[in-house]
Short mmCIF file of C-alpha atoms in Angstrom, two decimals:
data_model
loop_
_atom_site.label_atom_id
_atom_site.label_comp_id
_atom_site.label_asym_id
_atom_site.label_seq_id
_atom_site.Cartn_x
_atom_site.Cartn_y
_atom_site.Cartn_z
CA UNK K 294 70.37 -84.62 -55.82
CA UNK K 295 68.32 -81.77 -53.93
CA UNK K 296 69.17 -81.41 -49.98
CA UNK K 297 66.16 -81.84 -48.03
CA UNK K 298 64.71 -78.60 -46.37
CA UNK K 299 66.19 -78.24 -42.91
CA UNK K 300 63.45 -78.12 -40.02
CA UNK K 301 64.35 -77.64 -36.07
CA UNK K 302 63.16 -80.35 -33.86
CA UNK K 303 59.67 -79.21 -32.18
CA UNK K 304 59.51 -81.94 -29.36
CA UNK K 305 56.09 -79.74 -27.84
CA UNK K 306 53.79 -80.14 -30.60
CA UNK K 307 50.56 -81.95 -29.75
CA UNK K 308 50.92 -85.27 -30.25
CA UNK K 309 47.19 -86.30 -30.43
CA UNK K 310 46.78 -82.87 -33.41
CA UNK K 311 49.82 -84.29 -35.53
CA UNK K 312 48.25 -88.12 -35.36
CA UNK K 313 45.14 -86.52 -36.65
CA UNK K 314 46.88 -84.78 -39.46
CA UNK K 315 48.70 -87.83 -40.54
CA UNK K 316 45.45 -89.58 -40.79
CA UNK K 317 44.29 -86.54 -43.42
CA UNK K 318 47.32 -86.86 -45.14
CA UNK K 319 46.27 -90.39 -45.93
CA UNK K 320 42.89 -89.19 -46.38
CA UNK K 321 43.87 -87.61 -49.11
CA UNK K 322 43.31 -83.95 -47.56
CA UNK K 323 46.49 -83.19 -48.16
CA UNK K 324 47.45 -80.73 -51.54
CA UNK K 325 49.22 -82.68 -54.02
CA UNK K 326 49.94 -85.99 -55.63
CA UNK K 327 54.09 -85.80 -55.81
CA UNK K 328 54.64 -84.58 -52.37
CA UNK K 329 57.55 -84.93 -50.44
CA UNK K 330 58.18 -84.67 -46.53
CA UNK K 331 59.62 -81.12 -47.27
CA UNK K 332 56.57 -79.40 -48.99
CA UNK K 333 54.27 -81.72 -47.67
CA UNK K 334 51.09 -79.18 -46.75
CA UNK K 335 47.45 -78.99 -45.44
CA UNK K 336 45.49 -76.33 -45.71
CA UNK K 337 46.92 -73.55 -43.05
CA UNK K 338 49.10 -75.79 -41.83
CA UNK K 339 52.32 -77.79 -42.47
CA UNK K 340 52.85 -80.77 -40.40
CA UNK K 341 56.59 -80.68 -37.87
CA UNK K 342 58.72 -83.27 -38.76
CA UNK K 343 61.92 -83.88 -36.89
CA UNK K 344 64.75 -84.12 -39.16
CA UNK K 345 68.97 -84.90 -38.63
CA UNK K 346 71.61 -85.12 -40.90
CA UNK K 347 72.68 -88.78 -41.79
CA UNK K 348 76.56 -87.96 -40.84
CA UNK K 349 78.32 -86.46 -43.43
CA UNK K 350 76.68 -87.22 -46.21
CA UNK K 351 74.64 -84.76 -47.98
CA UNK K 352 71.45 -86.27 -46.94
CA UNK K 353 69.10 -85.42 -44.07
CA UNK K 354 66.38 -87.24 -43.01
CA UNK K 355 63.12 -87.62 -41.05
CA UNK K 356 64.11 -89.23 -38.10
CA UNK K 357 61.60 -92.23 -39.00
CA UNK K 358 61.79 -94.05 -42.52
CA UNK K 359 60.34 -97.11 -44.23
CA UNK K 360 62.15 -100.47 -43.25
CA UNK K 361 60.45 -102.52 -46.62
CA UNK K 362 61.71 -106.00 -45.75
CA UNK K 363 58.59 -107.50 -44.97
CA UNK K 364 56.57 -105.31 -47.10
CA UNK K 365 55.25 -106.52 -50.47
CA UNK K 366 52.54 -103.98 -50.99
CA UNK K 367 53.34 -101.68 -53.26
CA UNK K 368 49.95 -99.40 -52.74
CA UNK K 369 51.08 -98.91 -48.52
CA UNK K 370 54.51 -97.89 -49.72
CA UNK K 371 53.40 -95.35 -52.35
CA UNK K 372 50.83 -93.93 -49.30
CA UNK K 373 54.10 -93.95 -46.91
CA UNK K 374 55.87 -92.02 -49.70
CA UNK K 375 53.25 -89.39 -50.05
CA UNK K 376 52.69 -89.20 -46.42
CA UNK K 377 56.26 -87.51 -45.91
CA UNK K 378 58.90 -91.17 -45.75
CA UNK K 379 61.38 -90.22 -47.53
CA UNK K 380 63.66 -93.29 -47.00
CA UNK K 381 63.72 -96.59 -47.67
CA UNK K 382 65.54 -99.35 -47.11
CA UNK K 383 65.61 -103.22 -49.12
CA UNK K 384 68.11 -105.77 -49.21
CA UNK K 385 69.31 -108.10 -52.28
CA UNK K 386 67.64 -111.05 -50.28
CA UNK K 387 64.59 -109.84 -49.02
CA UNK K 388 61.48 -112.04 -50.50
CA UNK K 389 64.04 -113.43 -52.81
CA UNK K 390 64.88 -110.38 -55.26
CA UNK K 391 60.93 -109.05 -55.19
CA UNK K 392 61.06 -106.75 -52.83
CA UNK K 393 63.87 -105.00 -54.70
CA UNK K 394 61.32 -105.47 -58.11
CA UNK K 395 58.50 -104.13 -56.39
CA UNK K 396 60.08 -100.61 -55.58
CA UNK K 397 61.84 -100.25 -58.73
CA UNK K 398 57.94 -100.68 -60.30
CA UNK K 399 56.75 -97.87 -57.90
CA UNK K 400 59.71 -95.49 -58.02
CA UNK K 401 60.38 -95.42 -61.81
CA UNK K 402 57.05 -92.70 -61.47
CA UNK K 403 58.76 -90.49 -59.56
CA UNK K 404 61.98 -88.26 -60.05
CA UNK K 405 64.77 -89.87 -58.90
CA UNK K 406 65.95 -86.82 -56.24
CA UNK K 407 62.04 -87.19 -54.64
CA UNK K 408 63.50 -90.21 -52.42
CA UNK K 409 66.29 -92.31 -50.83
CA UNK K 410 66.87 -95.79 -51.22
CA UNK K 411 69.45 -98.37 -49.82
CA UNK K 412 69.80 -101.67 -50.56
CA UNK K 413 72.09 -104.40 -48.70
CA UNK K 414 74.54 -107.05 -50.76
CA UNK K 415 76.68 -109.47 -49.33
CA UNK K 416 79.24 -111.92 -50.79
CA UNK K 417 79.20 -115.61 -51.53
CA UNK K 418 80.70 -117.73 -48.81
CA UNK K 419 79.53 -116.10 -45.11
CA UNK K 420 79.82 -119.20 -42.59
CA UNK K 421 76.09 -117.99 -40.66
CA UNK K 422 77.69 -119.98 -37.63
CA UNK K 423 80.90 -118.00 -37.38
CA UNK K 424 80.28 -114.67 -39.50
CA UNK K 425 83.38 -115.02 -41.05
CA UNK K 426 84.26 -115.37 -44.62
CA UNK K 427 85.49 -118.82 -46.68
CA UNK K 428 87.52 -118.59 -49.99
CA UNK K 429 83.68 -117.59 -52.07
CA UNK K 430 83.85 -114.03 -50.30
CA UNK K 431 85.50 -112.49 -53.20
CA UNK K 432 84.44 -108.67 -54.63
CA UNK K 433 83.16 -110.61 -58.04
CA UNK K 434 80.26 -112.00 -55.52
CA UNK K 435 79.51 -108.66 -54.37
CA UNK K 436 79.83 -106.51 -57.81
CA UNK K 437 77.48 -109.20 -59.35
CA UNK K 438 74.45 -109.39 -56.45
CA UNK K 439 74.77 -105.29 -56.21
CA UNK K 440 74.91 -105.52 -60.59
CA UNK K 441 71.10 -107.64 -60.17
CA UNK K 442 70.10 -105.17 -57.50
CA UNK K 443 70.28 -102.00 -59.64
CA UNK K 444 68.36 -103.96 -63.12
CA UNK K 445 65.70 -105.14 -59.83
CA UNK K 446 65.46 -101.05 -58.48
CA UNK K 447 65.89 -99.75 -62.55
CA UNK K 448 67.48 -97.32 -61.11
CA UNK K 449 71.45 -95.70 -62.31
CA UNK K 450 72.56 -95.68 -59.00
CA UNK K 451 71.33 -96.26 -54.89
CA UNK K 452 72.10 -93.69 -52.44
CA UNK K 453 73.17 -95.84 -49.80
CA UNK K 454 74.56 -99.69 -50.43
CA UNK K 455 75.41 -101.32 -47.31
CA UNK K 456 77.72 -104.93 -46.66
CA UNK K 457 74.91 -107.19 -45.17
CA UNK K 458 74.69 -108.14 -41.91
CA UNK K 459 78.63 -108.08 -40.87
CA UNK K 460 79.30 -109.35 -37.28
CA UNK K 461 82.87 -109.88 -37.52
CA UNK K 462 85.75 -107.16 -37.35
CA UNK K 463 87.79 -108.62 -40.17
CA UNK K 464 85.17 -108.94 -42.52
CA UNK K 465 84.07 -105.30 -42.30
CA UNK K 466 88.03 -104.64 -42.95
CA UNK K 467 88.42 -107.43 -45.54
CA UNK K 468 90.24 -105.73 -48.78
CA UNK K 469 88.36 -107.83 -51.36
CA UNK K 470 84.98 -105.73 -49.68
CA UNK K 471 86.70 -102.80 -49.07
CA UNK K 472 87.85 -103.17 -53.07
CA UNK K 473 84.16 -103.96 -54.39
CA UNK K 474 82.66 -100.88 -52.80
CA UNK K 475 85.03 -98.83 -53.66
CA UNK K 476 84.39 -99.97 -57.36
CA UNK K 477 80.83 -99.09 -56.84
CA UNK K 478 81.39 -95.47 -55.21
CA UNK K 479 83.94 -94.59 -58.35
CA UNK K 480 81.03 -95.58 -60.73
CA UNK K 481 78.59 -93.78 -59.59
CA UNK K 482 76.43 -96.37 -58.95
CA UNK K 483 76.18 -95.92 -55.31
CA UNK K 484 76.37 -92.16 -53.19
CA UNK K 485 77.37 -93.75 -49.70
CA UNK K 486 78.64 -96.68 -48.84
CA UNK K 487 77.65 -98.43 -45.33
CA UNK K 488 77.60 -101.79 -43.52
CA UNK K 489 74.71 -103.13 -41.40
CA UNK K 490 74.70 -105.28 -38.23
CA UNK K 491 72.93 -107.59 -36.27
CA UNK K 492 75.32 -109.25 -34.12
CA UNK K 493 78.58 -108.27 -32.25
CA UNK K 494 77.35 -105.03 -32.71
CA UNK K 495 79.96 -102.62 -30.87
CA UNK K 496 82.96 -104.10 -32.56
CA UNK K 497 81.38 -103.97 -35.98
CA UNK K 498 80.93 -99.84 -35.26
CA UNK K 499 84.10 -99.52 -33.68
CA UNK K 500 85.66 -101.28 -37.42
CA UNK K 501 83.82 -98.63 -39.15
CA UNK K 502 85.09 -96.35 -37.58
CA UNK K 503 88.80 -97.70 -37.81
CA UNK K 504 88.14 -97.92 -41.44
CA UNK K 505 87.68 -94.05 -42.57
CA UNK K 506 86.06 -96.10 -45.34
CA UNK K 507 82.14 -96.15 -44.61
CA UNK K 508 79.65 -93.38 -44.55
CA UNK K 509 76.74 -94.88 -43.13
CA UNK K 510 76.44 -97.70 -40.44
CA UNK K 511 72.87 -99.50 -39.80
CA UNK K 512 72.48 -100.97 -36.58
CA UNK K 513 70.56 -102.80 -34.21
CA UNK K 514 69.59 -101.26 -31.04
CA UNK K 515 66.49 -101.27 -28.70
CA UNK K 516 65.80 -100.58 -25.13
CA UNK K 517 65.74 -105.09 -24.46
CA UNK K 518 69.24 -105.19 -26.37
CA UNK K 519 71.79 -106.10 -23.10
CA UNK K 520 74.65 -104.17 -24.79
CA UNK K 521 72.24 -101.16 -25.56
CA UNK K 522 75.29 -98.82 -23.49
CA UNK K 523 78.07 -100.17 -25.24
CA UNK K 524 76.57 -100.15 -28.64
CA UNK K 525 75.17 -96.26 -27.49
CA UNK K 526 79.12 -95.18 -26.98
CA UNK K 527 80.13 -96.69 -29.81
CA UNK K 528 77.73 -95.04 -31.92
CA UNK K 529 78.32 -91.49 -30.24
CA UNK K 530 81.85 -92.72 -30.81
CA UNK K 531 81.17 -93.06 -34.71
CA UNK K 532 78.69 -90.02 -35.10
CA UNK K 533 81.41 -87.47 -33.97
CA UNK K 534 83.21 -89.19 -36.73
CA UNK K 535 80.59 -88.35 -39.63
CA UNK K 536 79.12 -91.74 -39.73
CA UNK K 537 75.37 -91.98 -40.27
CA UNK K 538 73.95 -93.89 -37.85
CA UNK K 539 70.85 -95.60 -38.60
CA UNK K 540 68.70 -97.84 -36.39
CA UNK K 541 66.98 -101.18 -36.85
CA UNK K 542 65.82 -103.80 -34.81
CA UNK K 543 64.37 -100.74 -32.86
CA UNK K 544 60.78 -102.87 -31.64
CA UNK K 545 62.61 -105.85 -29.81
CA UNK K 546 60.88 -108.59 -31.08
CA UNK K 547 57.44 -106.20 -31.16
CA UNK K 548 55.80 -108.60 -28.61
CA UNK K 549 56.89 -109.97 -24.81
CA UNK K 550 54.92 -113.73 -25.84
CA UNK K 551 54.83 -116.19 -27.79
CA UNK K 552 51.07 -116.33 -27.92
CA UNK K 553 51.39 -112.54 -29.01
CA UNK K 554 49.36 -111.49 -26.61
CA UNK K 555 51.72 -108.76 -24.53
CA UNK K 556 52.62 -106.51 -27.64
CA UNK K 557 55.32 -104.24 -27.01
CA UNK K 558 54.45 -100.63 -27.54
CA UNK K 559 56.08 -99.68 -30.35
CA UNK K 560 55.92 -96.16 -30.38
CA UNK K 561 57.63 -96.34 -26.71
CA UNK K 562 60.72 -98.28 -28.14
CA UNK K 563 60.96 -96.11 -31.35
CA UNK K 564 61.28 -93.35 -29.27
CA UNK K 565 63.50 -94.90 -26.92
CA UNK K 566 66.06 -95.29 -29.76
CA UNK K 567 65.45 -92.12 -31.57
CA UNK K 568 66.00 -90.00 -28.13
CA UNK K 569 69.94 -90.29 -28.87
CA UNK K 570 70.60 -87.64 -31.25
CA UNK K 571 73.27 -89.52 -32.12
CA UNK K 572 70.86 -92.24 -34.28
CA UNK K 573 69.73 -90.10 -37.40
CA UNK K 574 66.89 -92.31 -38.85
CA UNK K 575 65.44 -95.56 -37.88
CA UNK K 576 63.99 -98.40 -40.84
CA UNK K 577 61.14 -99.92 -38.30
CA UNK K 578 59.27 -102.53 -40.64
CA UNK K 579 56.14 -101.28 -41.92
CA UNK K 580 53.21 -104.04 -43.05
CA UNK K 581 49.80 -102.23 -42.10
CA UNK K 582 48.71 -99.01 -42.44
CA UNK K 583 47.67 -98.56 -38.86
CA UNK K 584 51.77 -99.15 -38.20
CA UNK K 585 52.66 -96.34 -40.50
CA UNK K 586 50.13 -94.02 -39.04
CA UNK K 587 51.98 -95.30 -35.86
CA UNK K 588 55.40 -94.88 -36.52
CA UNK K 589 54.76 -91.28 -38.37
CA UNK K 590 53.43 -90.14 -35.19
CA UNK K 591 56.58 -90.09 -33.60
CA UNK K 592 58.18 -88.01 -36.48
CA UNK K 593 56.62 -85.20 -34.10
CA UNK K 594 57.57 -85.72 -30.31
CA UNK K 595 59.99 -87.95 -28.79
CA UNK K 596 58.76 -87.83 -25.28
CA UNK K 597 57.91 -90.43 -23.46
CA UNK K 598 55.34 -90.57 -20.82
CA UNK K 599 55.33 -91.73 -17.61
CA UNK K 600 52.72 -94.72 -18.83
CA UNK K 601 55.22 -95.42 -21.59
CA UNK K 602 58.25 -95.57 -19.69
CA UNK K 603 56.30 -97.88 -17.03
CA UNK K 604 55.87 -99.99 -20.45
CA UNK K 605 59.44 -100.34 -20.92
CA UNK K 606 60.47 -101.35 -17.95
CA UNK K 607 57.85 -104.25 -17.79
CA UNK K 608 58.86 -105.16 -21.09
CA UNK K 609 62.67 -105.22 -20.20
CA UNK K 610 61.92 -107.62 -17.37
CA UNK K 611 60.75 -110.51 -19.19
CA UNK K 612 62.88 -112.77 -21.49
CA UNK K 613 60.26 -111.85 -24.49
CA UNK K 614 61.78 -112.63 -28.01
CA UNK K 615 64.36 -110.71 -28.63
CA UNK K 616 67.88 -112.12 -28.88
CA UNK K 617 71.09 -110.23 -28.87
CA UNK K 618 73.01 -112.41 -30.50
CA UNK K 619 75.74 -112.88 -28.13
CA UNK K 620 76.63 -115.97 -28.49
CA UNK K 621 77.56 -116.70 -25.36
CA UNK K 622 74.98 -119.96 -26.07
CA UNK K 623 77.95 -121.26 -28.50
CA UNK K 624 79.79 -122.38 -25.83
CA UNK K 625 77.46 -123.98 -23.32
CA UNK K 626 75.70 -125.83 -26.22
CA UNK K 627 77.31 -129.29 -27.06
CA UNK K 628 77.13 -129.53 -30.19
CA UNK K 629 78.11 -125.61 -30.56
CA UNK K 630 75.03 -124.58 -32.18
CA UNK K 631 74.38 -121.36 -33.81
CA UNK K 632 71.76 -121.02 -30.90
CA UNK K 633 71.31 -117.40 -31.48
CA UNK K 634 70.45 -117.75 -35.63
CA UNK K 635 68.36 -120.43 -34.29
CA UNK K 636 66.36 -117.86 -31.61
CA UNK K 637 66.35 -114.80 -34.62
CA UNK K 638 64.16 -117.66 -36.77
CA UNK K 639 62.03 -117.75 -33.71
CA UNK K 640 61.80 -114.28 -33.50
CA UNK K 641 60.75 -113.84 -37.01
CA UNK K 642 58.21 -116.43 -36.64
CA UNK K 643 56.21 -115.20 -33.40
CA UNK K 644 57.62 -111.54 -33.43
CA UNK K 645 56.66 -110.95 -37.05
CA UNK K 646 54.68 -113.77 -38.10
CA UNK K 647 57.64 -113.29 -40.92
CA UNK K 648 58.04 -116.98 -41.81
CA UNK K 649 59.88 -116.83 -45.16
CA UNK K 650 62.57 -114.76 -43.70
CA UNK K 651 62.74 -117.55 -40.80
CA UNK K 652 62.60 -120.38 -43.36
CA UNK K 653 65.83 -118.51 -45.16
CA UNK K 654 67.79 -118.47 -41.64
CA UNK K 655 67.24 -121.91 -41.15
CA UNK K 656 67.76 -122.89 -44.54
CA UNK K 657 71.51 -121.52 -44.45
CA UNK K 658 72.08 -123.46 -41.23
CA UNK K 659 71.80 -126.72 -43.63
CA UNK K 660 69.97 -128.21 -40.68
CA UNK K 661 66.90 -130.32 -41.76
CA UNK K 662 65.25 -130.34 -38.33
CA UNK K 663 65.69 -130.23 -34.85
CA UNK K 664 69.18 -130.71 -33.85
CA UNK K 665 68.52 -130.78 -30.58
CA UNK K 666 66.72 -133.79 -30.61
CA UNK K 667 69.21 -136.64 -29.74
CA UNK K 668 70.92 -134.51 -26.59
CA UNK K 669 69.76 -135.55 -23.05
CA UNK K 670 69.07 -132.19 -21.63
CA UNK K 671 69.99 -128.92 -22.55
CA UNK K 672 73.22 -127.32 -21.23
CA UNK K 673 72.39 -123.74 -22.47
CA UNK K 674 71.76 -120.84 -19.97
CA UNK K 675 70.64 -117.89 -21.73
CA UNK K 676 70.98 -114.76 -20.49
CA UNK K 677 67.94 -113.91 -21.67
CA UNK K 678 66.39 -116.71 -20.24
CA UNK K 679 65.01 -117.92 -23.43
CA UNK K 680 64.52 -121.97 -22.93
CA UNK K 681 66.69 -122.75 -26.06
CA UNK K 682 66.15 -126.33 -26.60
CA UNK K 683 62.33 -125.62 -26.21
CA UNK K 684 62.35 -122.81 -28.65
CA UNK K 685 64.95 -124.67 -31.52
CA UNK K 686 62.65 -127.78 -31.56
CA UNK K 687 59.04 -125.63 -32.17
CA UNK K 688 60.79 -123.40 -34.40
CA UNK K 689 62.45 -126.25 -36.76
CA UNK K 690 59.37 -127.62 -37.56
CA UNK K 691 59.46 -124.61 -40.02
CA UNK K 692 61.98 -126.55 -42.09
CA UNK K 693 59.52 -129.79 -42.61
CA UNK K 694 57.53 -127.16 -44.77
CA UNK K 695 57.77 -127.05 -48.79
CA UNK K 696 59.35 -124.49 -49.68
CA UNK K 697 56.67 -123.03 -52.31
CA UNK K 698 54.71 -122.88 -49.47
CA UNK K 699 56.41 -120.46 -47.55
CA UNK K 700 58.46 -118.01 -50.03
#
């Protein structure tokens, strides 16, 4: 596989010039129908795109790539493609094994080295309550999901496969994982191996680290995330390593309401993220065109201004819809509730208007409606200052709705 062209970071171009050439690349007044974020040209002039080195490995990367999860259009992810993202990231589950199908359609037209993909597998068996593993967790679960993954993508191998969504030390260190992966690497089926995680964060990084096992770690971080320092340390922590570092989760919820009428700027809180060196890409979720024209635009200059940082601060005020999964909820609840799956299904919903990925989260909580129903008053203070009991009983409602409906 070809090593992308190294370019320096130009943090001084004009931001309003590079918007406006990432509109003609889309235009179409860009040269070429193959092109690549390396070669990518107009005429007298090639567009500055800030680029690191994902760790290690061999791969380096526009800072911004294409998070697919909520995606299902091919046609915007062949335009990202050709507009100069070169990375992009899917997940066994997302939209139920088509998201996986409908890359593998649009990449089998293009040479294999022209991109890189990562895809997420877990095993059978993860209690969503706890994170931790039962007696299903076993390295046949994961070589078989991964084994479906690759006939989805028709592709030999993935560069990057990641353990999904690990918030507990002792899974990321669990042999039977640790065994599975390895299989993979030796086959050649998979370049880098990583983890990703939404919850508990720090001591998920600090595992990988531990581990001299993974290459890559995907994380969530954004400027509303209460442990944003502590999972910033333990990042710098694993980049000095050789660990990729690659950021999710980067828009906080993308709005401050529930009537989604304070949006969050998302090109403030991209940058936000991206300003540590230390994070080599980010996979922000892509649906529109006017959000990849968006988060493109920041491929360029990482500066905030004054107006955005006012932004940021406003929008770190207010309890908006982003939970950090602390679970700190778990033990003033109860009944000990998974509060915090419960709030990342309410996220999805009003955050994304993603409501098959909320349905899912619900669905593996085995709870048929509101559980909160029976109790005489809530004893859960968030630190957020979400009002849990409020949020759990709109958001189960989701689970009264046929499923064919939804997925």
């Amino acid at each position: 596989m070809k090593k992308y062209s190294t370019m320096r970071e130009k943090p001084n171009v004009n931001r309003r010039g590079f918007i406006k050439s990432s509109a003609f690349v889309a235009a179409g007044a860009f040269i070429g129908t193959n092109v690549h974020a390396n070669h990518l040209k107009r005429i007298g002039e090639e567009p500055v795109i800030i680029r690191r080195q994902l760790g290690k490995t061999d791969i380096e990367l526009p800072i911004v790539s294409f998070g697919v999860m909520r995606s299902d259009n091919a046609a915007l992810v062949k335009s990202a493609f050709e507009m100069g993202f070169v990375h992009f990231d899917t997940a066994h589950g997302y939209q139920e094994g088509k998201n996986e199908t409908m890359l593998g359609e649009l990449f089998k037209e293009y040479p294999r080295s022209s991109f890189v993909l990562a895809t997420k597998v877990y095993p059978d068996d993860i209690d969503r309550r706890t994170g931790e593993m039962g007696p299903g967790a076993t390295k046949e679960s994961i070589l078989s999901r991964f084994e479906t993954s690759l006939k989805r993508l028709q592709m030999k191998y993935v560069d990057i496969v990641y353990l999904h969504g690990v918030s507990a030390r002792n899974v990321a260190l669990a042999p039977q994982m640790l065994e599975a992966f390895t299989e993979i690497k030796k086959q050649g089926k998979a370049r880098y191996i990583g983890m990703s995680t939404h919850q508990n964060e720090a001591d998920v990084i600090q595992a990988a680290v531990d581990s001299n096992f993974y290459d890559v770690v995907l994380t969530a971080i954004n400027f509303k995330h209460a442990q944003a320092e502590l999972i910033k340390e333990k990042i710098a922590l694993a980049a000095k390593k050789g660990i990729g570092i690659v950021a999710m989760k980067t828009m906080a919820g993308a709005f401050m309401d529930q009537e989604r009428q304070r949006p969050i700027d998302c090109s403030a809180a991209l940058k936000w993220v991206l300003q540590d060196k230390n994070v080599h890409t980010s996979i922000p979720g892509i649906v529109a065109y006017d959000q990849m024209i968006q988060n493109f635009s920041v491929m360029n200059n990482l500066e905030l201004t004054e107006e955005e940082k006012a932004h940021l601060e406003e929008a770190r005020l207010v309890a908006g819809l982003y939970c950090d999964g602390c679970k700190q909820c778990r033990h003033d609840c109860k009944k000990h509730l998974p509060v915090n799956e419960y709030m990342r299904a309410f996220m999805y919903v009003y955050g994304y208007r993603h409501f098959e990925k909320a349905y899912a989260v619900l669905d593996d909580l085995n709870n048929p409606g509101n559980p909160c129903e029976d109790c005489s008053g809530c004893t859960v203070n968030c630190p957020k200052g979400f009002h849990v009991a409020e949020r759990i009983a709109d958001v189960t409602r989701l689970s009264g709705v046929p499923r064919d409906l939804i997925v």
